[in-house]
Structure formats: C-alpha cells, structure tokens
mmCIF file of C-alpha atoms in Angstrom:
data_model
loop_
_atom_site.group_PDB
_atom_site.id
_atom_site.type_symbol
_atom_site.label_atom_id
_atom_site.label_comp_id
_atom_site.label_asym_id
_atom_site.label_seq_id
_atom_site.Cartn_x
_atom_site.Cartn_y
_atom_site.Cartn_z
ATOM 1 C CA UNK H 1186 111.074 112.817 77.574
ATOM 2 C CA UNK H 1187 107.420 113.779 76.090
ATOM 3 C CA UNK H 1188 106.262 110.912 75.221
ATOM 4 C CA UNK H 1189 107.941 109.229 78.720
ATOM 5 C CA UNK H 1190 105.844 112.331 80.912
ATOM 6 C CA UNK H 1191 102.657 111.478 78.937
ATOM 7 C CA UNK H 1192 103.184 107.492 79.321
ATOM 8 C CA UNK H 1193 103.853 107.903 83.322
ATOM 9 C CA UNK H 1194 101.160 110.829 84.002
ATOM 10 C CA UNK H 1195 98.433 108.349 82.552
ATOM 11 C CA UNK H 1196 99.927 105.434 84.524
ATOM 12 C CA UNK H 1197 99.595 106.940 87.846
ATOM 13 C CA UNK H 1198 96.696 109.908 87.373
ATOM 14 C CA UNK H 1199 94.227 107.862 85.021
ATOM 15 C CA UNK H 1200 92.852 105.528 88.510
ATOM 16 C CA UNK H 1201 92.764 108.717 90.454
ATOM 17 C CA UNK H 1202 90.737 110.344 87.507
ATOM 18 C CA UNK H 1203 88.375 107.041 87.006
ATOM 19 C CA UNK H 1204 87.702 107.112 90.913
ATOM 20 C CA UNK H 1205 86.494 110.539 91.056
ATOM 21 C CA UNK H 1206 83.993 109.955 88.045
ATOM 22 C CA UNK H 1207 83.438 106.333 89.938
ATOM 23 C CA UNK H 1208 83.171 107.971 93.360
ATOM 24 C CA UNK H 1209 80.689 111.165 91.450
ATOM 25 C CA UNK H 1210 78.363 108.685 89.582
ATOM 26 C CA UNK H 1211 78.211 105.836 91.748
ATOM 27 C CA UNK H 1212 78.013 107.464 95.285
ATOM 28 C CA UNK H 1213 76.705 111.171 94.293
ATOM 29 C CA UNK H 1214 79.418 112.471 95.794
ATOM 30 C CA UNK H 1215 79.394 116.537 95.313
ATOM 31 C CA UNK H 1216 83.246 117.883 93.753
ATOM 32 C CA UNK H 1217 83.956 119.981 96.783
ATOM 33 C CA UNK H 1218 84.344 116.897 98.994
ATOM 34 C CA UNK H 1219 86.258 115.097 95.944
ATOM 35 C CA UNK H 1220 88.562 118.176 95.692
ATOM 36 C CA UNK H 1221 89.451 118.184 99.540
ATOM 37 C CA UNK H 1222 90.199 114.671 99.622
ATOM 38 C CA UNK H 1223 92.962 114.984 95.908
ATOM 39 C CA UNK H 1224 93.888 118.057 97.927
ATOM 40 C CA UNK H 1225 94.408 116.093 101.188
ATOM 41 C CA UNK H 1226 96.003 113.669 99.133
ATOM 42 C CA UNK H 1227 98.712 115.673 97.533
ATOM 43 C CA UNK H 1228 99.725 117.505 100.658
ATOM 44 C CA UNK H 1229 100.252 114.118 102.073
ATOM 45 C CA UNK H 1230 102.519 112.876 98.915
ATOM 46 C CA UNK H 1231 104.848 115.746 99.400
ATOM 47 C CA UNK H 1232 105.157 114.377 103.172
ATOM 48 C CA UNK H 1233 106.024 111.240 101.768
ATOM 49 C CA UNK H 1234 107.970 112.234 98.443
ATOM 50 C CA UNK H 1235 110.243 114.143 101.066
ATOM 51 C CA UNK H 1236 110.797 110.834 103.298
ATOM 52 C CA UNK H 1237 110.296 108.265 100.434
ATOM 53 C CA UNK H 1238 114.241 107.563 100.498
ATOM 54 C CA UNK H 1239 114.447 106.620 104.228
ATOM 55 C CA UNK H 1240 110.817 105.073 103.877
ATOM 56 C CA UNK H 1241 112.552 102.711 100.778
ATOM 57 C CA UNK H 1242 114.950 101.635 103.096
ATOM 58 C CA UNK H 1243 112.887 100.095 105.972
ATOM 59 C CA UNK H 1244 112.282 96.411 106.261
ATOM 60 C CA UNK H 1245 115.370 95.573 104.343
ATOM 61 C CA UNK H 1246 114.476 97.663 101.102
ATOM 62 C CA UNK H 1247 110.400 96.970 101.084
ATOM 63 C CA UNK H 1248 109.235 100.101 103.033
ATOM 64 C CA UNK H 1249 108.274 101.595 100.147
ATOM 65 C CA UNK H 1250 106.221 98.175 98.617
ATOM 66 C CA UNK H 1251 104.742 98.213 102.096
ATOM 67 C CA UNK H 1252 103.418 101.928 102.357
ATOM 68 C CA UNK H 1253 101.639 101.250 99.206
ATOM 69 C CA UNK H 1254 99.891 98.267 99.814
ATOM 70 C CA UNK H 1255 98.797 100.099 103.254
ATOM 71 C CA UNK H 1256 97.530 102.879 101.365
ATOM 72 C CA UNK H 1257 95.917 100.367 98.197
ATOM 73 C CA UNK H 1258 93.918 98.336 101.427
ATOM 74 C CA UNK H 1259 92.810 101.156 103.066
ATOM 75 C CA UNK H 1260 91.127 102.947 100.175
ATOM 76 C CA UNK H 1261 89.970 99.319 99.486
ATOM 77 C CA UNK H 1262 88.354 99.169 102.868
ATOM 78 C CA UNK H 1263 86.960 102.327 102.835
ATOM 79 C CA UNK H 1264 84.985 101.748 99.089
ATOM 80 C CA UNK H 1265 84.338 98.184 100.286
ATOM 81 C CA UNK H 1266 82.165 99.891 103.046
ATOM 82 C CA UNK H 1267 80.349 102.286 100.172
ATOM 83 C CA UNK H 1268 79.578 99.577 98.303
ATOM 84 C CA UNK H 1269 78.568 97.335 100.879
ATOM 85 C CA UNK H 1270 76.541 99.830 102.600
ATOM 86 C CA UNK H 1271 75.097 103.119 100.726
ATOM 87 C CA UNK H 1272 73.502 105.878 102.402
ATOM 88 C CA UNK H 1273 73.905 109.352 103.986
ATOM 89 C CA UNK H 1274 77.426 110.698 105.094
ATOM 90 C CA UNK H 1275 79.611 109.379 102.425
ATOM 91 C CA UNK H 1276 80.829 112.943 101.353
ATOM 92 C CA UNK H 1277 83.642 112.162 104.272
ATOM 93 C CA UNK H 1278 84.005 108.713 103.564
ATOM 94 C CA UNK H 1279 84.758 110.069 99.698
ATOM 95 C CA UNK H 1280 87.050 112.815 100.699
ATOM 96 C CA UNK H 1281 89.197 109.868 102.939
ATOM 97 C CA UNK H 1282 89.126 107.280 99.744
ATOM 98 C CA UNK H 1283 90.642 109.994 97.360
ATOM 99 C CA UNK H 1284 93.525 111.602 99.889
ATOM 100 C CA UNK H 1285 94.549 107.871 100.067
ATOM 101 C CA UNK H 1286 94.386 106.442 97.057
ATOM 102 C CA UNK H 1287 96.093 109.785 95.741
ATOM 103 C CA UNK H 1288 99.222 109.189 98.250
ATOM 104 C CA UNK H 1289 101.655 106.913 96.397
ATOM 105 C CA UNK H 1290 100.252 107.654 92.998
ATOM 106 C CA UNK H 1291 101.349 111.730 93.044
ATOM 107 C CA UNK H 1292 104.466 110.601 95.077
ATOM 108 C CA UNK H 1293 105.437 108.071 92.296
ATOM 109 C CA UNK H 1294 105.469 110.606 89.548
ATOM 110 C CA UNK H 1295 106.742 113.051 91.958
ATOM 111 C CA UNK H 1296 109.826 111.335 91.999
ATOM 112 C CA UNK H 1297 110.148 111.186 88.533
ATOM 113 C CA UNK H 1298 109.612 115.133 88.189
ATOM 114 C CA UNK H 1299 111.732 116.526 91.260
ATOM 115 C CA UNK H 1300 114.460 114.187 89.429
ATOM 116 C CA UNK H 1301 114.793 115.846 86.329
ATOM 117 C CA UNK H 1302 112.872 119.257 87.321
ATOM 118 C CA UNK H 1303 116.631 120.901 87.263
ATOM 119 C CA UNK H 1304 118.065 119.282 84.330
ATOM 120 C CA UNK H 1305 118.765 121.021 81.164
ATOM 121 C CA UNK H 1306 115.479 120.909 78.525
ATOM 122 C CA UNK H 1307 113.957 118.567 80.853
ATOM 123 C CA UNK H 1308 111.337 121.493 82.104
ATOM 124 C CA UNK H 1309 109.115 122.247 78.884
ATOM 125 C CA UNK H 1310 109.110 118.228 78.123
ATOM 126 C CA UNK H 1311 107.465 117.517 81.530
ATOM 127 C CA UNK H 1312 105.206 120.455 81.619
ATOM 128 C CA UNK H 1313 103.724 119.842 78.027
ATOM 129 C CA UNK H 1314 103.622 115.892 78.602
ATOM 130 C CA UNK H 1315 101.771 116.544 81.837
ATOM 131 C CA UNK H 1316 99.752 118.968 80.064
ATOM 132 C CA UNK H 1317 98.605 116.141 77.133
ATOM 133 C CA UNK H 1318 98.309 113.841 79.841
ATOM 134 C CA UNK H 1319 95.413 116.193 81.826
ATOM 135 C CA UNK H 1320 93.930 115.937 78.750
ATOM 136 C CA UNK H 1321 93.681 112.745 78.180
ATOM 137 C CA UNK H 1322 93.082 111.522 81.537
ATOM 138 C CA UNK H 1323 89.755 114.349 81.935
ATOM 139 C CA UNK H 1324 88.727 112.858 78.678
ATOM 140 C CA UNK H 1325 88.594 109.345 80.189
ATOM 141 C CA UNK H 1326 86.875 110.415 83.329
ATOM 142 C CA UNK H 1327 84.100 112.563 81.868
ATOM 143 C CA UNK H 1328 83.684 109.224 79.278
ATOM 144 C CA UNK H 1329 82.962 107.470 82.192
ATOM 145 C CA UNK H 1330 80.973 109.518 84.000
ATOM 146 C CA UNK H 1331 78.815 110.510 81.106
ATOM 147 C CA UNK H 1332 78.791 106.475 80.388
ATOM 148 C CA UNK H 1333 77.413 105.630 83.869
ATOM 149 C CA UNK H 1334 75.342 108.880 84.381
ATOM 150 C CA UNK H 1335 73.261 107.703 81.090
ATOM 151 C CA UNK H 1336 72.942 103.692 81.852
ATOM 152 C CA UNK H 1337 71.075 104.845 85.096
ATOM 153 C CA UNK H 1338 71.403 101.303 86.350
ATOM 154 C CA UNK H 1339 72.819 101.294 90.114
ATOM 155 C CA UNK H 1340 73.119 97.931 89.736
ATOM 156 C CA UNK H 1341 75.625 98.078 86.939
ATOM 157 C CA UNK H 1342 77.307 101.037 88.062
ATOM 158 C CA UNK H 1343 78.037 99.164 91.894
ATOM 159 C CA UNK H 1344 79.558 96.309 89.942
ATOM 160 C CA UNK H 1345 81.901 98.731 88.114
ATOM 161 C CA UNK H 1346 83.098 100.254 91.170
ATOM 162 C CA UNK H 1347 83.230 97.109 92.855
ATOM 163 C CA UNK H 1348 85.340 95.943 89.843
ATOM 164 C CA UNK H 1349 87.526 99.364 89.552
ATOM 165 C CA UNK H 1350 88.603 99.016 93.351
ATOM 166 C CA UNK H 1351 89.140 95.305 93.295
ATOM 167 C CA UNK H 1352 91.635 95.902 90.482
ATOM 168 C CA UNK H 1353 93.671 97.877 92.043
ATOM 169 C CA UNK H 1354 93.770 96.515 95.496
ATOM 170 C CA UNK H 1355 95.097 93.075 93.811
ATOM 171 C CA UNK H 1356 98.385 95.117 93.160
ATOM 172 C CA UNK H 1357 99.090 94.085 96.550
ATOM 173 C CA UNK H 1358 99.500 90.712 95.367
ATOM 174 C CA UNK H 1359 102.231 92.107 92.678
ATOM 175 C CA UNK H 1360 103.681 94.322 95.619
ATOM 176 C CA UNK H 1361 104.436 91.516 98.268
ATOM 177 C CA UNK H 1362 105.806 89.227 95.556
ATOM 178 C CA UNK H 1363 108.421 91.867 94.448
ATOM 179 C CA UNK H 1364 109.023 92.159 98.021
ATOM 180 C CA UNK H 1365 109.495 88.521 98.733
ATOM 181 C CA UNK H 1366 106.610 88.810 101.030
ATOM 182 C CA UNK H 1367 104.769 86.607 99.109
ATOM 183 C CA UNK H 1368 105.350 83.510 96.838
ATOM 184 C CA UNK H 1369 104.889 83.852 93.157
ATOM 185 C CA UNK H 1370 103.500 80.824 91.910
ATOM 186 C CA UNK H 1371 103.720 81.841 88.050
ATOM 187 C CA UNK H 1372 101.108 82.836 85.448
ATOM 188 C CA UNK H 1373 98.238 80.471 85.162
ATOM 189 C CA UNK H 1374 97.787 81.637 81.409
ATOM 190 C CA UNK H 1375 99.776 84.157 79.318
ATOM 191 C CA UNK H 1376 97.651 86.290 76.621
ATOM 192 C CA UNK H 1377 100.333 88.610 75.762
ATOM 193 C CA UNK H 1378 99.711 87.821 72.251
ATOM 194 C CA UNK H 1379 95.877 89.049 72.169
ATOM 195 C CA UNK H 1380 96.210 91.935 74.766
ATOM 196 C CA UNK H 1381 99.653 92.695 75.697
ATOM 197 C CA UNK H 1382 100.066 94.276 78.992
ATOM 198 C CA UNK H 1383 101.848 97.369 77.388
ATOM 199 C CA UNK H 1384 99.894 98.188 74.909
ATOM 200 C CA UNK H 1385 97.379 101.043 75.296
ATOM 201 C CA UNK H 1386 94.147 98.847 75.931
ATOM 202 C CA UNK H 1387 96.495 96.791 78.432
ATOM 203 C CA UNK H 1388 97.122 100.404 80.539
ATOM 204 C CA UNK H 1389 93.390 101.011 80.293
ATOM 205 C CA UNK H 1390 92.010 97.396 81.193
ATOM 206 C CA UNK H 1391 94.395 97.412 83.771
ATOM 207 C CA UNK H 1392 93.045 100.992 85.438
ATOM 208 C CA UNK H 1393 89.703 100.234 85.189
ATOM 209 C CA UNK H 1394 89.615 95.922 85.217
ATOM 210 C CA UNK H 1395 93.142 94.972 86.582
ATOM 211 C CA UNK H 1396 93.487 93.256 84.049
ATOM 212 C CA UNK H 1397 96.950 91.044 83.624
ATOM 213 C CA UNK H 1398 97.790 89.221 80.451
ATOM 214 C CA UNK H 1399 99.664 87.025 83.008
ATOM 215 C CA UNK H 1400 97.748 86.674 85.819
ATOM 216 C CA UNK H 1401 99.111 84.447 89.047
ATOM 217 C CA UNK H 1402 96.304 82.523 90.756
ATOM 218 C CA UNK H 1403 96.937 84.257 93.795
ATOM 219 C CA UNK H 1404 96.391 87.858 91.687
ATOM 220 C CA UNK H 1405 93.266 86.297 90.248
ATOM 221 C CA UNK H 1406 91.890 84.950 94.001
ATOM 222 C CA UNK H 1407 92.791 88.312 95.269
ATOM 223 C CA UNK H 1408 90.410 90.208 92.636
ATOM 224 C CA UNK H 1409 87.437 88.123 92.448
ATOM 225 C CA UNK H 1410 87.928 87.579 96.379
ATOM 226 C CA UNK H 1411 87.821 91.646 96.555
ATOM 227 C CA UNK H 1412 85.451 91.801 93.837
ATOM 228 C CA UNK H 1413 82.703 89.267 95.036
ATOM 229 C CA UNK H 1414 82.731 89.867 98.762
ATOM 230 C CA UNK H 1415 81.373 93.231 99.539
ATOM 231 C CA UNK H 1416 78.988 92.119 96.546
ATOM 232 C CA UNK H 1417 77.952 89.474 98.599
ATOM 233 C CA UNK H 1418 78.172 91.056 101.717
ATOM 234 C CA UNK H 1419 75.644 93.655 100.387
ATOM 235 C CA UNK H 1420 72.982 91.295 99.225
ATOM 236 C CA UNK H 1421 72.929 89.202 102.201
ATOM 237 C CA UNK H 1422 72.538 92.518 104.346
ATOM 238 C CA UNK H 1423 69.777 93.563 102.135
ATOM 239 C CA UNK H 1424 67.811 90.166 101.855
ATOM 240 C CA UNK H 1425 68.031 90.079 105.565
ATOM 241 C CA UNK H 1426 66.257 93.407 105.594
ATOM 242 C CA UNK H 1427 63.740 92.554 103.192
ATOM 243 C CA UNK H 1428 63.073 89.180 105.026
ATOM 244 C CA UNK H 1429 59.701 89.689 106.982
ATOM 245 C CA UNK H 1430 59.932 89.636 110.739
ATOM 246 C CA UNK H 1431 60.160 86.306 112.874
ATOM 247 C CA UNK H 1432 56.629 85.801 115.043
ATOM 248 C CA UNK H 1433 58.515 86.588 117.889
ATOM 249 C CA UNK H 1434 58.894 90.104 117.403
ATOM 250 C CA UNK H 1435 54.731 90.760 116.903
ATOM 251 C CA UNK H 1436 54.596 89.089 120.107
ATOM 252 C CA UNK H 1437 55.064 92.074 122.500
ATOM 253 C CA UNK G 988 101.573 77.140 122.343
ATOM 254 C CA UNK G 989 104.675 75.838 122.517
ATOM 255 C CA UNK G 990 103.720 73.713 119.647
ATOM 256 C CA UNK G 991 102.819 76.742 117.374
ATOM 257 C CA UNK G 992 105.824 78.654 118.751
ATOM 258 C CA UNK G 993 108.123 75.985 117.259
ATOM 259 C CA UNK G 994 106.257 74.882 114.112
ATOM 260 C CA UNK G 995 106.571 78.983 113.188
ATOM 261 C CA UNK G 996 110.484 79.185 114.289
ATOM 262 C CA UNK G 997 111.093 76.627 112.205
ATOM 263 C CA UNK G 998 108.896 77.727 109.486
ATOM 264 C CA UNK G 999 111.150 81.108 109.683
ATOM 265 C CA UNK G 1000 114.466 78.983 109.978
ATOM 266 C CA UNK G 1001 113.491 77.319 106.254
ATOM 267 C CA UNK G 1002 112.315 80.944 105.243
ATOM 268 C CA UNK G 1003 115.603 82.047 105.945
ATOM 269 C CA UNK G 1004 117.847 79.374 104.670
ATOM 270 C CA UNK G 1005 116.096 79.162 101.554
ATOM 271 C CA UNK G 1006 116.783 83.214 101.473
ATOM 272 C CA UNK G 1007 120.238 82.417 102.105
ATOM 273 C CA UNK G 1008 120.700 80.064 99.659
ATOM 274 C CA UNK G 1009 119.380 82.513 96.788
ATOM 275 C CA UNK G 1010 121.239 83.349 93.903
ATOM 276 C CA UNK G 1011 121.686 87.342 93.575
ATOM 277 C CA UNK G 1012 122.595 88.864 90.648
ATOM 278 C CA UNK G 1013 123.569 92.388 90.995
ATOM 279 C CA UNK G 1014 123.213 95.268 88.249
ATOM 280 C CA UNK G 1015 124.344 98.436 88.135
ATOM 281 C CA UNK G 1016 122.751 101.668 86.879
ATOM 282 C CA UNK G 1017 125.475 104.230 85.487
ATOM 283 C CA UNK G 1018 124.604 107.043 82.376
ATOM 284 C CA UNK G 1019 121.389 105.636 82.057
ATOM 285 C CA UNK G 1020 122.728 102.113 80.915
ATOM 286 C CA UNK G 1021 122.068 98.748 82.803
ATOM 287 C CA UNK G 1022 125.679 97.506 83.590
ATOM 288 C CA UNK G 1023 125.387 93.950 83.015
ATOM 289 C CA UNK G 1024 122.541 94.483 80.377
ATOM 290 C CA UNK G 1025 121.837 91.002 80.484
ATOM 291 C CA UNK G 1026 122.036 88.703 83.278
ATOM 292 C CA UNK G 1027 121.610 84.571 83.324
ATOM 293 C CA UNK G 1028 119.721 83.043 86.223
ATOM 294 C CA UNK G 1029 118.254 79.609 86.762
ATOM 295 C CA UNK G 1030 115.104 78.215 86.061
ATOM 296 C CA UNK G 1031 112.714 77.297 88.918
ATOM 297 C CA UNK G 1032 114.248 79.230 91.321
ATOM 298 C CA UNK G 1033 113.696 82.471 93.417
ATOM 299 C CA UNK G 1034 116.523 85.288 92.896
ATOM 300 C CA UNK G 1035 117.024 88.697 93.912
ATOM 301 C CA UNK G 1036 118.313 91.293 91.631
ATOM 302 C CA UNK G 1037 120.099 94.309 93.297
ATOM 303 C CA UNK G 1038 119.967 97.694 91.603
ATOM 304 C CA UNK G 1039 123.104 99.753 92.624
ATOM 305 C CA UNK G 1040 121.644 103.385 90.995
ATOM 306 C CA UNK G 1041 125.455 105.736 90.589
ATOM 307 C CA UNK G 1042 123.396 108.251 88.952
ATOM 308 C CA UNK G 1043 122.592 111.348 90.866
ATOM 309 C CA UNK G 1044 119.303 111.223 89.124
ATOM 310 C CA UNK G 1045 116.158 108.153 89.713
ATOM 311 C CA UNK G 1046 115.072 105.555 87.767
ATOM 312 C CA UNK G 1047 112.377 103.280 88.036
ATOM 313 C CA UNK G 1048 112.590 99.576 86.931
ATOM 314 C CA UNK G 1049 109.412 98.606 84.723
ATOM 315 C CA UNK G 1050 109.170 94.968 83.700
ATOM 316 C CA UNK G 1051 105.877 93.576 82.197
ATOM 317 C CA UNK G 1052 107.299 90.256 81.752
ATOM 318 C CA UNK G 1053 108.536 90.054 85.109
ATOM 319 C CA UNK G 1054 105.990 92.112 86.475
ATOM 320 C CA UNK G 1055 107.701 94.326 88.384
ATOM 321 C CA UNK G 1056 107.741 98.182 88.961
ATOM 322 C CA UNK G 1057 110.541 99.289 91.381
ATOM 323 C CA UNK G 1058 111.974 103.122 92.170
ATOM 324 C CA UNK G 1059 115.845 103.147 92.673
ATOM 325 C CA UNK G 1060 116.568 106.563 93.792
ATOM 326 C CA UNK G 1061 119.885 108.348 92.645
ATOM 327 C CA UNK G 1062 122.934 107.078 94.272
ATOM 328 C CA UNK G 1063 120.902 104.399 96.196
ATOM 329 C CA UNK G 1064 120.715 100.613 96.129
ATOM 330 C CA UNK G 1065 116.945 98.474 95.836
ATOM 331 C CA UNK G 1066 116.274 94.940 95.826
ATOM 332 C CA UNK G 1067 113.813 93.073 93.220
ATOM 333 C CA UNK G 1068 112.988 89.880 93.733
ATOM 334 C CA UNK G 1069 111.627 87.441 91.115
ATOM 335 C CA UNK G 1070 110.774 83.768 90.051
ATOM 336 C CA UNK G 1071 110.737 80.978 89.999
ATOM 337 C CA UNK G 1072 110.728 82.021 85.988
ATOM 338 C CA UNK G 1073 110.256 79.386 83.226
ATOM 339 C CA UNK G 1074 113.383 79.521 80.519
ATOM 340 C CA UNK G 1075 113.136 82.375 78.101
ATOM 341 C CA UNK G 1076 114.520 86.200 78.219
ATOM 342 C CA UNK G 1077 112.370 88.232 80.288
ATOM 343 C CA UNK G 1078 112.658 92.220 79.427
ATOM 344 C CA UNK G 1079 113.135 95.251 81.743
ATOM 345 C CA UNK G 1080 113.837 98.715 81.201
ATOM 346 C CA UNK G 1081 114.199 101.932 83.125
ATOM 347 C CA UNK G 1082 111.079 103.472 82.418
ATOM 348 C CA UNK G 1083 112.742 107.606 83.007
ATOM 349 C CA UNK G 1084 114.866 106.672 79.968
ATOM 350 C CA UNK G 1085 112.993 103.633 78.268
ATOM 351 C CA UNK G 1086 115.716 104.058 75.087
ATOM 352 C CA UNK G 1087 118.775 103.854 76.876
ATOM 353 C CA UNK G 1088 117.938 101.842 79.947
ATOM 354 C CA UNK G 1089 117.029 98.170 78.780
ATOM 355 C CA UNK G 1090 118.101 95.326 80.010
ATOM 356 C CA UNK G 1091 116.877 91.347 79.958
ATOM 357 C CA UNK G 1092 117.323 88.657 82.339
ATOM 358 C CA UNK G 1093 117.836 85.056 80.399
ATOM 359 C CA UNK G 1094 116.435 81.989 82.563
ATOM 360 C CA UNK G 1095 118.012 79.090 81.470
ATOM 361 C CA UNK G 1096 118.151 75.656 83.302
ATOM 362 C CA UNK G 1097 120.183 74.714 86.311
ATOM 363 C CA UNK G 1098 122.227 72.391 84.486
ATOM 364 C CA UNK G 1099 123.381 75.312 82.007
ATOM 365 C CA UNK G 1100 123.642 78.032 84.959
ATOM 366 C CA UNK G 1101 125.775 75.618 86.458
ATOM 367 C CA UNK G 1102 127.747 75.013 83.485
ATOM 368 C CA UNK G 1103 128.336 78.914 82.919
ATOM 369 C CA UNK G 1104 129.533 79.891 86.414
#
C-alpha cells in the first residue's frame, strides 16, 4: 500500500508540480496567483470526486474520459495563448491553467484515497506514501526551476513549456481511443526494450516529454501538432511586428 | 445538404454495425482478483472489455501494453475498449492492488479464436 500511494501520488501530482515551476520560470508568475489557482483546483476536484460516479456513467460509460480531455484542452488552450503571446496580465491566466489542470489529477487519486481512507491499516500507508511522494515531487519541481532559472535562455525555457503542455494534451489521443471515440491505428515503433514505459525514467519522460515507448501516429501528430503550432504561431506574430511598415502607412 | 446529411447517417449506420458486431469479453473484479485472469481475443480486431467491479472498494485498470488507464468504482460496471492488437499477451493490472489484481489478455488469430469458441 506504500509503495502503491508513492507510485500513484507521483503519477498524478508530479505534472501539477512541473507546471508550477514551468508556469514560475517561464511566465514569472508570483506563488500567490499559483496557490489560488491549485486551491481553485482542489475545491473543484471535490465537486467532481463527489459526482465522478454519475459523471462515469454519461455517454455510455465515457463521461469520465470526456471530462478529462475537456479539462487537458482547456489548460492546453490557455498555455497555448502564454506561449504564443507573453506579456502583462498572465497572473490570471496562471491561476485558470493550474485550477484546471489540477481538476482530474487530485480527483483521480482522490478516488483512490476516499476508497481505502476507512479500511483497516490502510490510513498510516497513505499518509506516509503521500508524505514521500511531496517529497519527491518538490524535489523535481525546484530541479526544474533552479534548471531553467540558471540557463536564462527564454528561448529554451518557451520550448520546454511548449513541450511540457503538448505532452500532456496528447493524452487526449489515449483518452478517445479507450473511449472508442477514436481509432487506434497501433504503435508505429515499440522501444519498450530501451525505455520501458513503466520504468521510472518512462513516468518522468512521460510528465515532462509525453513520451510513449509505443507511440500511435495519431499520439505522435497530436504532440508535435500541439508542440509546433503556438511555436509557429508566435514567430510569425513576432516577424510580422518586426517587419518595417508598408509605404502606405507614412503616407498620411 | 442532403448529400452530407446522408453520407454522415450512413457513416454512423457502419459506425454502429461495426460496434455491434464487436466481440466483448467481460471480466469481473471480486477480492481483488480479475475473474477470468486471462481472456483470448482476436487479432486485428476492435473489442470491448467490460469491468463488472463486486467490490465495495475502487480499482483502477492500468495497462502499459494496452495503454489504458480506466477507474471502475466499487460495485459499478466500465467499459475499455482496445485494438486492433497484434498476437501476443498484453498485461493489465489493478493498479490499488498491483499484487493481487493482474490479469492478461492473449490476442491470437481469428482462425484460432474461432477454433476455441
């Protein structure tokens, strides 16, 4: 039951913990506004951990799938637009990227702890594998903010957000497919062998790359296609700003 | 419009008799223990796995082969749908009790399925 807490703490706090020191590096963003929005963000998971059985049941069994792959676009959207676009105001924008990204990911191992919270010796297990899993998960996030803080290169830090957000937004992909929603047309290649998916480096390249040992082409699409275009998006706005002005406008 | 119309109905008409036409295998989740622990199912072809949870407690489904990552809540029922699979033995395991819990799903071709059932 230890080792099981530790294993699904990381799994579903380690992004939320790498997206704060993402969200603090890349975007500035001061705590307080990070704190509201994980605060936001858990008061909204109990909403859902208290409906998740009749939300499991809609659309013939994929409400659930469905919720999160609302939640996994929108916080998608939402950094697509800081990376696309940085400037004043993001504080907000910051605060509305955590509270959704936390949603499913505290309701998930919720579920897990509500479950067994009232079973015999189950209590100190969870509390001291949730404990070690704080741990470890602050560990990773000050590694990577002290990691990005140092490089000072915006450029290199963008691209890691960009990178972190595309990961986990191709999920969807895995979601829909479970769901039926979507065709699974097989893995393209299979490098179990060199990095399995659950081994410890596969958990971590998946949080911060999305990285699949298996990947489908439509997984792969989705994460460069998530990756590139707000990449792309972003340097066409800002050539188009550093272009000089057409004759027309020195006219008046 | 029309056109469009009836080009999607009957795009949802094959969607559904290809759903119809899916082989289901159904497992059941009692003690902790995957009851069949291993299931058959054909090669190159969708098929939807139904949980049946009799537990008062959850369990999640975790399958890295598969690729799937389902909650079944105590006493409840969830679907999981996967393939088309090559052959092999594709692992799962419920990941609140990853020692008891474990199960496998063996593709094997049509021609064998067939043969079995």
């Amino acid at each position: 039951m230890l080792i099981n807490t530790v294993v699904l703490f990381l799994r579903d706090a380690l992004p939320v913990f790498v997206l704060l020191s993402m969200l603090r590096v890349y975007a500035g963003t001061d705590w307080r506004y990070l704190l509201r929005g994980l605060g936001m963000g858990l008061c909204f998971s109990i909403v859902v951990v208290a409906n998740q059985h009749t939300v499991s049941q809609w659309y013939q069994g994929a409400g659930y799938e469905l919720l999160k792959c609302v939640t996994l676009i929108a916080a998608y959207l939402l950094a697509a637009r800081m990376v696309i676009k940085k400037g004043k105001g993001f504080g907000l924008l910051a605060t509305l990227i955590v509270a959704i990204f936390v949603v499913p990911r505290s309701a998930d191992f919720s579920v897990f702890v509500v479950g067994f919270w009232f079973q015999k010796d189950a209590l100190s297990p969870i509390l001291f594998g949730t404990t070690l899993g704080l741990g470890i998960c602050i560990s990773v996030a000050i590694l990577v903010d002290v990691l990005f803080s140092s490089l000072n290169k915006p450029g290199i830090t963008r691209c890691a957000f960009a990178l972190f957000i595309a990961g986990q937004v191709a999920n969807v992909v895995l979601l829909l497919q479970q769901i039926d929603w979507l065709t699974d047309p097989g893995p393209l290649w299979n490098i179990n062998d060199v990095i399995a998916d659950e081994s410890e480096y596969g958990h971590l390249l998946k949080v911060l790359l999305g990285y699949e040992a298996a990947p489908s082409s439509f997984y792969l699409l989705t994460l460069f296609s998530a990756l590139l275009l707000p990449l792309i998006i972003r340097s066409v706005l800002l050539s188009r700003q550093r272009a000089p002005h057409s004759p027309s406008e020195y006219q008046i | 419009m029309y056109k469009s119309l009836l080009s999607f109905s009957l795009l949802m008409l094959m969607h559904s008799a290809s759903a119809l036409a899916m082989p289901e295998v159904i497992i059941t989740i009692r003690d902790h223990l995957f009851y069949p622990s291993e299931v058959m199912v054909p090669a190159g072809k969708k098929v939807k796995l139904i949980f049946v949870n009799q537990d008062n407690t959850p369990e999640e489904l975790d399958s890295f082969e598969l690729n799937r990552e389902k909650v079944i809540f105590g006493n409840a029922k969830a679907n999981v749908f996967i393939g088309p699979l090559d052959e092999g033995e594709y692992h799962f395991f419920g990941e609140y009790h990853p020692s008891s819990a474990v199960g496998k799903v063996i593709v094997v071709s049509p021609e064998v399925f067939n043969d079995v059932n």
